[in-house]
CSV table of C-alpha atoms in Angstrom, one decimal:
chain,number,residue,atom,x,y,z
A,1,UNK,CA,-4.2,-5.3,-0.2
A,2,UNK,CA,-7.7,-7.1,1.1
A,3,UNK,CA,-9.6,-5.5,-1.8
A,4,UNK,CA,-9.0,-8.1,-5.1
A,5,UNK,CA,-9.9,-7.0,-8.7
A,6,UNK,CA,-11.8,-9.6,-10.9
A,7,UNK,CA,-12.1,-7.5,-13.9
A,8,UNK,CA,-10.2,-10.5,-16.0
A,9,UNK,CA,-12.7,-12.9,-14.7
A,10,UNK,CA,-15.9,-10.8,-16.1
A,11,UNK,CA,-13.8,-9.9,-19.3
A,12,UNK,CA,-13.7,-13.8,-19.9
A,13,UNK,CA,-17.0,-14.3,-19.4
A,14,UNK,CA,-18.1,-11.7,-21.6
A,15,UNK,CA,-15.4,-12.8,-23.9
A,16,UNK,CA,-14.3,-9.3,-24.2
A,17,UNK,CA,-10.6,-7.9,-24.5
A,18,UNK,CA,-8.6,-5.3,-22.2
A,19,UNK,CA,-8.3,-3.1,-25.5
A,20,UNK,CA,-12.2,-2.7,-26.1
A,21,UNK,CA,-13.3,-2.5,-22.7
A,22,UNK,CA,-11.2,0.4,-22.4
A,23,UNK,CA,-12.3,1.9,-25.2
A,24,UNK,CA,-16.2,0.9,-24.6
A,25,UNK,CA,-15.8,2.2,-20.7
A,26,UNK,CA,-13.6,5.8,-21.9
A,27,UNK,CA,-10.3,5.0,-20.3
A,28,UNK,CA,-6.6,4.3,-21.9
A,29,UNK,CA,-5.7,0.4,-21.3
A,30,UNK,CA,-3.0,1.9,-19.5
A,31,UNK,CA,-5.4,3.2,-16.6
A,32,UNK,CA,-7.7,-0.5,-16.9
A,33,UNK,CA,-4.4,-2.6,-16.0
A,34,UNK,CA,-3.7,-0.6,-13.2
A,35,UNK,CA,-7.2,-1.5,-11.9
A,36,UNK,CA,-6.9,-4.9,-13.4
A,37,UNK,CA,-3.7,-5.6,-11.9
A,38,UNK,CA,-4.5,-4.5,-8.1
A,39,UNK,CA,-2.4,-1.3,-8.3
A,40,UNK,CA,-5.2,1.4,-8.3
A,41,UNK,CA,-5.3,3.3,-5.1
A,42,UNK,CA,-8.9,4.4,-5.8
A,43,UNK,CA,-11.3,4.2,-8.5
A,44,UNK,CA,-13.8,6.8,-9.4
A,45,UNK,CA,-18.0,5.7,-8.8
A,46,UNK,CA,-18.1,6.9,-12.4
A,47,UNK,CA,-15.5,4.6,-14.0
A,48,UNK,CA,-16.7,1.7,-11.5
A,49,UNK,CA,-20.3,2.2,-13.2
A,50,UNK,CA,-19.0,2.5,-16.6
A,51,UNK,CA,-18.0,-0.9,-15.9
A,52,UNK,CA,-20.4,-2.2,-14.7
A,53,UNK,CA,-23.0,-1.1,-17.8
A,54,UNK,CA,-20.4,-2.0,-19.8
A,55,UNK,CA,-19.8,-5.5,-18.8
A,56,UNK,CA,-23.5,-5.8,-17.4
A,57,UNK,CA,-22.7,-7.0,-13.7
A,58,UNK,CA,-22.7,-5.3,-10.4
A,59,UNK,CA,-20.1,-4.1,-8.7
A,60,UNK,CA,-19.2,-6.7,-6.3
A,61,UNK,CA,-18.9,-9.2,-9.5
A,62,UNK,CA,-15.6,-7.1,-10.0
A,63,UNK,CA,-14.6,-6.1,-6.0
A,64,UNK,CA,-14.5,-8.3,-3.2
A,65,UNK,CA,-12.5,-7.9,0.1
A,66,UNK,CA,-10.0,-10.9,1.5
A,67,UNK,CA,-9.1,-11.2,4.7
A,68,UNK,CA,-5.4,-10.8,5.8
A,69,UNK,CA,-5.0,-14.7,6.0
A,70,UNK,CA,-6.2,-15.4,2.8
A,71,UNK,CA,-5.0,-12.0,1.0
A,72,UNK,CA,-1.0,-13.4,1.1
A,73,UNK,CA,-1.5,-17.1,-0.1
């Protein structure tokens, strides 16, 4: 998939853990991994922005696209 999750790379900066962003943002830890992890098919503007307040960035500090060449390596 060209879109790659860096929710683990704002959750170290905040020094935060999976468990209490979910429970800070209103979703199980279950639903965060599958974001986390790259296996979320779509993500509501809602949760995205729950997020975002919650881990104070923007949205593309937790979304970016890859091309197909780089996507693979």
């Amino acid at each position: 998939m060209p879109i790659a999750v860096d929710i683990d790379v704002m959750l170290a900066k905040r020094k935060m853990s999976v468990g209490e962003l979910a429970d800070r943002v209103g979703i199980t830890p279950a639903n965060l991994a599958v974001l986390k992890n790259g296996r979320a098919k779509a993500v509501r503007f809602a949760t995205l922005a729950a997020l975002c307040e919650v881990l104070e960035c923007q949205p593309g500090d937790l979304l970016r696209w890859e091309s197909h060449d780089t996507a693979d390596v």
